[in-house]
Amino acid sequence: MNYKLHHLSHTDLDGYGCQMVSAHFFDSISFYNSNYGKEINECFNQILAQIQTSSFEKHVILITDLNLTMEQATEFQAKVNIAEKEILLLLLDHHKTGEECANTYEWYYLDSSRCATKITYDFFSALYGHNEALSHFVNVVNAVDIWLENDPHFELGKVCMGLVSSAKEVNKIMFPEENTQYIFSLLSQAQAFFTCKDAHIALDDAIHGIKKSYFKSNKNDTLSNLISAYNVRLLTQNKEKMQINYKEYKGILTYNIGNVSVIGNDFLSANPDFDFFMDVTSKKTISLRSSGKVDVSKIAAQIANGGGHHNASGGLLSNFKDAFIYDSIKSQVMNIIANKG
């Protein structure tokens, strides 16, 4: 393939289902996932930035299971027109709210009778060939996404939908590639149960084990401990990129990491060269942890009008504006620390 595919899709079962389809048919792909609103714009701009530095001269931006506003569609078309590299734009969707865009732009394909995963599969399988196992998966997604309650795949689709919606263990903002790999793995393993008797029940019974098998490395443990160990490994691998400083102290910044007490303390134990752990959330709150080297209650008081204990504190970053790209989040927090620290 002499071009690079950039696939932006929604964050639910149908959105990831579309990407499972494209991953089957193509090798050179970068995946991005977004909810609606300005997050789509940030992801699109991120794609354009990746294209700018890419060694490929030809690119395809595929958007699935996301309907654009006319303002977004017009903006995206204009940016593609002035790009230095050759870019083909294609959108495959099923939401009726995109009808005006579909009537205006030839690259905007809309069909409300099928879910986006089925539209994507039908589009590419017509070009590159049918695959029975993938088609089965597509029909499961279609049954639940457009709510075909009498379809024999409906109950199985509900379990798959819950599997994706509950897959919060790998943070999408901090680790987008690992998040995609995790959800792809869950959906791939789920398909092993599709031919079982009472497949929806068999899959539902197996989900805990499926998740544990993904995070297990050397030895078995509780799912919570396995997830914490996995996240600590990811944070350790990315600690230089995620490093922040408060005065002479070195810390790491996470976003909506969850389970801060466990992950924070585990990270600091594994990385004694770091002095504190800070997690900021979409609600503007921060949680701070320390292994004793720094009084994080003083940091919380200084930058977030907060407080607490020497090794565990929190506060509110009133000037923080939620974002969808980690680098933007880190830049904001560093500016807040510089101005208040």
Short mmCIF file of N, CA, C and O in Angstrom, two decimals, residues 97-160:
data_model
loop_
_atom_site.label_atom_id
_atom_site.label_comp_id
_atom_site.label_asym_id
_atom_site.label_seq_id
_atom_site.Cartn_x
_atom_site.Cartn_y
_atom_site.Cartn_z
N THR A 97 -28.47 13.02 11.55
CA THR A 97 -28.12 14.43 11.77
C THR A 97 -27.03 14.91 10.83
O THR A 97 -26.78 16.11 10.73
N GLY A 98 -26.39 13.98 10.11
CA GLY A 98 -25.36 14.37 9.15
C GLY A 98 -25.89 14.54 7.74
O GLY A 98 -25.11 14.69 6.80
N GLU A 99 -27.20 14.55 7.59
CA GLU A 99 -27.80 14.57 6.24
C GLU A 99 -27.39 15.79 5.43
O GLU A 99 -27.11 15.69 4.23
N GLU A 100 -27.35 16.97 6.06
CA GLU A 100 -26.98 18.18 5.33
C GLU A 100 -25.56 18.06 4.80
O GLU A 100 -25.28 18.45 3.64
N CYS A 101 -24.65 17.55 5.61
CA CYS A 101 -23.26 17.36 5.17
C CYS A 101 -23.19 16.36 4.03
O CYS A 101 -22.45 16.56 3.06
N ALA A 102 -23.95 15.26 4.15
CA ALA A 102 -23.94 14.23 3.11
C ALA A 102 -24.45 14.77 1.78
O ALA A 102 -23.99 14.34 0.71
N ASN A 103 -25.39 15.70 1.84
CA ASN A 103 -25.93 16.29 0.62
C ASN A 103 -24.99 17.33 0.01
O ASN A 103 -25.14 17.70 -1.15
N THR A 104 -24.01 17.77 0.80
CA THR A 104 -23.10 18.82 0.35
C THR A 104 -21.76 18.28 -0.13
O THR A 104 -21.21 18.77 -1.12
N TYR A 105 -21.23 17.27 0.57
CA TYR A 105 -19.88 16.78 0.27
C TYR A 105 -19.93 15.34 -0.23
O TYR A 105 -20.53 14.46 0.42
N GLU A 106 -19.29 15.08 -1.35
CA GLU A 106 -19.32 13.76 -1.94
C GLU A 106 -18.54 12.73 -1.13
O GLU A 106 -18.77 11.52 -1.25
N TRP A 107 -17.63 13.19 -0.29
CA TRP A 107 -16.86 12.26 0.54
C TRP A 107 -17.62 11.83 1.80
O TRP A 107 -17.15 10.99 2.56
N TYR A 108 -18.78 12.41 2.02
CA TYR A 108 -19.58 12.13 3.22
C TYR A 108 -20.69 11.14 2.86
O TYR A 108 -21.69 11.50 2.22
N TYR A 109 -20.52 9.87 3.25
CA TYR A 109 -21.49 8.84 2.91
C TYR A 109 -22.37 8.54 4.13
O TYR A 109 -21.85 8.27 5.23
N LEU A 110 -23.68 8.57 3.94
CA LEU A 110 -24.64 8.38 5.03
C LEU A 110 -25.67 7.33 4.66
O LEU A 110 -26.26 7.37 3.58
N ASP A 111 -25.89 6.36 5.56
CA ASP A 111 -26.93 5.35 5.39
C ASP A 111 -27.44 4.97 6.77
O ASP A 111 -26.75 4.29 7.53
N SER A 112 -28.63 5.42 7.11
CA SER A 112 -29.16 5.21 8.46
C SER A 112 -29.75 3.81 8.66
O SER A 112 -30.19 3.48 9.76
N SER A 113 -29.72 2.96 7.64
CA SER A 113 -30.29 1.62 7.77
C SER A 113 -29.30 0.60 8.33
O SER A 113 -29.69 -0.51 8.68
N ARG A 114 -28.03 0.96 8.39
CA ARG A 114 -26.99 0.06 8.90
C ARG A 114 -26.13 0.80 9.91
O ARG A 114 -25.99 2.02 9.84
N CYS A 115 -25.53 0.05 10.82
CA CYS A 115 -24.58 0.69 11.73
C CYS A 115 -23.31 1.02 10.94
O CYS A 115 -23.09 0.53 9.82
N ALA A 116 -22.47 1.85 11.52
CA ALA A 116 -21.26 2.28 10.82
C ALA A 116 -20.30 1.12 10.57
O ALA A 116 -19.60 1.09 9.55
N THR A 117 -20.25 0.16 11.49
CA THR A 117 -19.38 -1.00 11.29
C THR A 117 -19.79 -1.79 10.05
O THR A 117 -18.95 -2.21 9.27
N LYS A 118 -21.10 -1.97 9.87
CA LYS A 118 -21.59 -2.70 8.70
C LYS A 118 -21.36 -1.89 7.42
O LYS A 118 -21.00 -2.46 6.38
N ILE A 119 -21.56 -0.57 7.49
CA ILE A 119 -21.27 0.27 6.32
C ILE A 119 -19.80 0.13 5.93
O ILE A 119 -19.46 -0.03 4.75
N THR A 120 -18.92 0.20 6.92
CA THR A 120 -17.48 0.10 6.66
C THR A 120 -17.12 -1.26 6.09
O THR A 120 -16.35 -1.36 5.12
N TYR A 121 -17.69 -2.32 6.68
CA TYR A 121 -17.41 -3.66 6.17
C TYR A 121 -17.93 -3.84 4.75
O TYR A 121 -17.20 -4.36 3.87
N ASP A 122 -19.15 -3.43 4.50
CA ASP A 122 -19.73 -3.59 3.16
C ASP A 122 -18.91 -2.81 2.13
O ASP A 122 -18.71 -3.28 0.99
N PHE A 123 -18.43 -1.64 2.52
CA PHE A 123 -17.64 -0.81 1.61
C PHE A 123 -16.33 -1.50 1.23
O PHE A 123 -16.00 -1.64 0.04
N PHE A 124 -15.58 -1.95 2.22
CA PHE A 124 -14.26 -2.52 1.94
C PHE A 124 -14.33 -3.97 1.46
O PHE A 124 -13.49 -4.39 0.65
N SER A 125 -15.30 -4.74 1.93
CA SER A 125 -15.40 -6.13 1.46
C SER A 125 -15.80 -6.18 0.00
O SER A 125 -15.43 -7.13 -0.72
N ALA A 126 -16.54 -5.18 -0.47
CA ALA A 126 -16.88 -5.12 -1.89
C ALA A 126 -15.64 -4.92 -2.75
O ALA A 126 -15.57 -5.35 -3.90
N LEU A 127 -14.63 -4.27 -2.17
CA LEU A 127 -13.37 -4.01 -2.89
C LEU A 127 -12.36 -5.13 -2.71
O LEU A 127 -11.63 -5.48 -3.65
N TYR A 128 -12.29 -5.70 -1.49
CA TYR A 128 -11.18 -6.60 -1.16
C TYR A 128 -11.62 -8.02 -0.78
O TYR A 128 -10.76 -8.85 -0.48
N GLY A 129 -12.91 -8.28 -0.74
CA GLY A 129 -13.35 -9.64 -0.49
C GLY A 129 -14.03 -9.85 0.86
O GLY A 129 -13.74 -9.19 1.85
N HIS A 130 -14.94 -10.82 0.88
CA HIS A 130 -15.73 -11.15 2.06
C HIS A 130 -14.94 -12.02 3.03
O HIS A 130 -14.11 -12.84 2.61
N ASN A 131 -15.17 -11.85 4.33
CA ASN A 131 -14.57 -12.69 5.35
C ASN A 131 -15.69 -13.14 6.30
O ASN A 131 -16.35 -12.30 6.91
N GLU A 132 -15.89 -14.42 6.40
CA GLU A 132 -17.04 -14.95 7.14
C GLU A 132 -16.99 -14.60 8.63
O GLU A 132 -17.99 -14.18 9.21
N ALA A 133 -15.84 -14.79 9.25
CA ALA A 133 -15.73 -14.51 10.69
C ALA A 133 -15.93 -13.02 10.98
O ALA A 133 -16.62 -12.65 11.93
N LEU A 134 -15.33 -12.18 10.15
CA LEU A 134 -15.49 -10.74 10.34
C LEU A 134 -16.93 -10.32 10.09
O LEU A 134 -17.48 -9.47 10.80
N SER A 135 -17.57 -10.94 9.11
CA SER A 135 -18.97 -10.64 8.82
C SER A 135 -19.87 -10.99 10.01
O SER A 135 -20.83 -10.28 10.32
N HIS A 136 -19.55 -12.10 10.68
CA HIS A 136 -20.31 -12.49 11.87
C HIS A 136 -20.19 -11.42 12.96
O HIS A 136 -21.18 -11.01 13.56
N PHE A 137 -18.96 -10.97 13.19
CA PHE A 137 -18.74 -9.90 14.16
C PHE A 137 -19.52 -8.65 13.78
O PHE A 137 -20.16 -8.01 14.63
N VAL A 138 -19.49 -8.28 12.51
CA VAL A 138 -20.19 -7.09 12.03
C VAL A 138 -21.69 -7.21 12.28
O VAL A 138 -22.34 -6.24 12.71
N ASN A 139 -22.25 -8.38 12.06
CA ASN A 139 -23.68 -8.57 12.27
C ASN A 139 -24.06 -8.47 13.75
O ASN A 139 -25.15 -8.01 14.09
N VAL A 140 -23.16 -8.90 14.61
CA VAL A 140 -23.39 -8.76 16.06
C VAL A 140 -23.44 -7.28 16.44
O VAL A 140 -24.33 -6.83 17.17
N VAL A 141 -22.47 -6.51 15.94
CA VAL A 141 -22.43 -5.07 16.22
C VAL A 141 -23.67 -4.39 15.66
O VAL A 141 -24.30 -3.56 16.32
N ASN A 142 -24.03 -4.75 14.45
CA ASN A 142 -25.19 -4.12 13.79
C ASN A 142 -26.47 -4.37 14.58
O ASN A 142 -27.30 -3.47 14.74
N ALA A 143 -26.64 -5.58 15.08
CA ALA A 143 -27.87 -5.93 15.78
C ALA A 143 -28.11 -5.06 17.00
O ALA A 143 -29.24 -4.62 17.26
N VAL A 144 -27.05 -4.77 17.75
CA VAL A 144 -27.24 -3.99 18.98
C VAL A 144 -27.16 -2.49 18.71
O VAL A 144 -27.86 -1.70 19.35
N ASP A 145 -26.35 -2.08 17.74
CA ASP A 145 -26.17 -0.64 17.54
C ASP A 145 -27.41 0.02 16.96
O ASP A 145 -27.71 1.17 17.31
N ILE A 146 -28.13 -0.67 16.08
CA ILE A 146 -29.38 -0.09 15.57
C ILE A 146 -30.59 -0.74 16.26
O ILE A 146 -31.73 -0.58 15.82
N TRP A 147 -30.31 -1.48 17.32
CA TRP A 147 -31.30 -2.00 18.27
C TRP A 147 -32.35 -2.88 17.59
O TRP A 147 -33.55 -2.62 17.61
N LEU A 148 -31.87 -3.99 17.01
CA LEU A 148 -32.74 -4.99 16.39
C LEU A 148 -33.04 -6.07 17.43
O LEU A 148 -32.39 -7.11 17.47
N GLU A 149 -34.02 -5.82 18.27
CA GLU A 149 -34.28 -6.70 19.42
C GLU A 149 -34.66 -8.12 19.03
O GLU A 149 -34.48 -9.05 19.83
N ASN A 150 -35.18 -8.32 17.86
CA ASN A 150 -35.57 -9.66 17.42
C ASN A 150 -34.46 -10.37 16.64
O ASN A 150 -34.63 -11.51 16.22
N ASP A 151 -33.35 -9.70 16.46
CA ASP A 151 -32.22 -10.30 15.76
C ASP A 151 -31.56 -11.34 16.67
O ASP A 151 -31.37 -11.10 17.86
N PRO A 152 -31.19 -12.51 16.14
CA PRO A 152 -30.56 -13.54 16.99
C PRO A 152 -29.22 -13.12 17.59
O PRO A 152 -28.76 -13.73 18.56
N HIS A 153 -28.61 -12.08 17.05
CA HIS A 153 -27.32 -11.60 17.58
C HIS A 153 -27.48 -10.50 18.63
O HIS A 153 -26.48 -10.02 19.16
N PHE A 154 -28.71 -10.09 18.92
CA PHE A 154 -28.93 -8.90 19.74
C PHE A 154 -28.34 -9.03 21.15
O PHE A 154 -27.63 -8.13 21.62
N GLU A 155 -28.63 -10.12 21.84
CA GLU A 155 -28.15 -10.28 23.21
C GLU A 155 -26.63 -10.36 23.26
O GLU A 155 -26.00 -9.81 24.17
N LEU A 156 -26.04 -11.02 22.29
CA LEU A 156 -24.58 -11.08 22.22
C LEU A 156 -24.01 -9.68 21.98
O LEU A 156 -22.99 -9.31 22.56
N GLY A 157 -24.69 -8.91 21.13
CA GLY A 157 -24.27 -7.54 20.89
C GLY A 157 -24.30 -6.70 22.15
O GLY A 157 -23.40 -5.86 22.38
N LYS A 158 -25.31 -6.92 22.99
CA LYS A 158 -25.39 -6.17 24.25
C LYS A 158 -24.20 -6.45 25.14
O LYS A 158 -23.65 -5.55 25.79
N VAL A 159 -23.76 -7.70 25.19
CA VAL A 159 -22.60 -8.05 26.01
C VAL A 159 -21.35 -7.39 25.45
O VAL A 159 -20.52 -6.85 26.19
N CYS A 160 -21.20 -7.41 24.12
CA CYS A 160 -20.04 -6.77 23.50
C CYS A 160 -20.05 -5.26 23.72
O CYS A 160 -19.00 -4.64 23.95
#
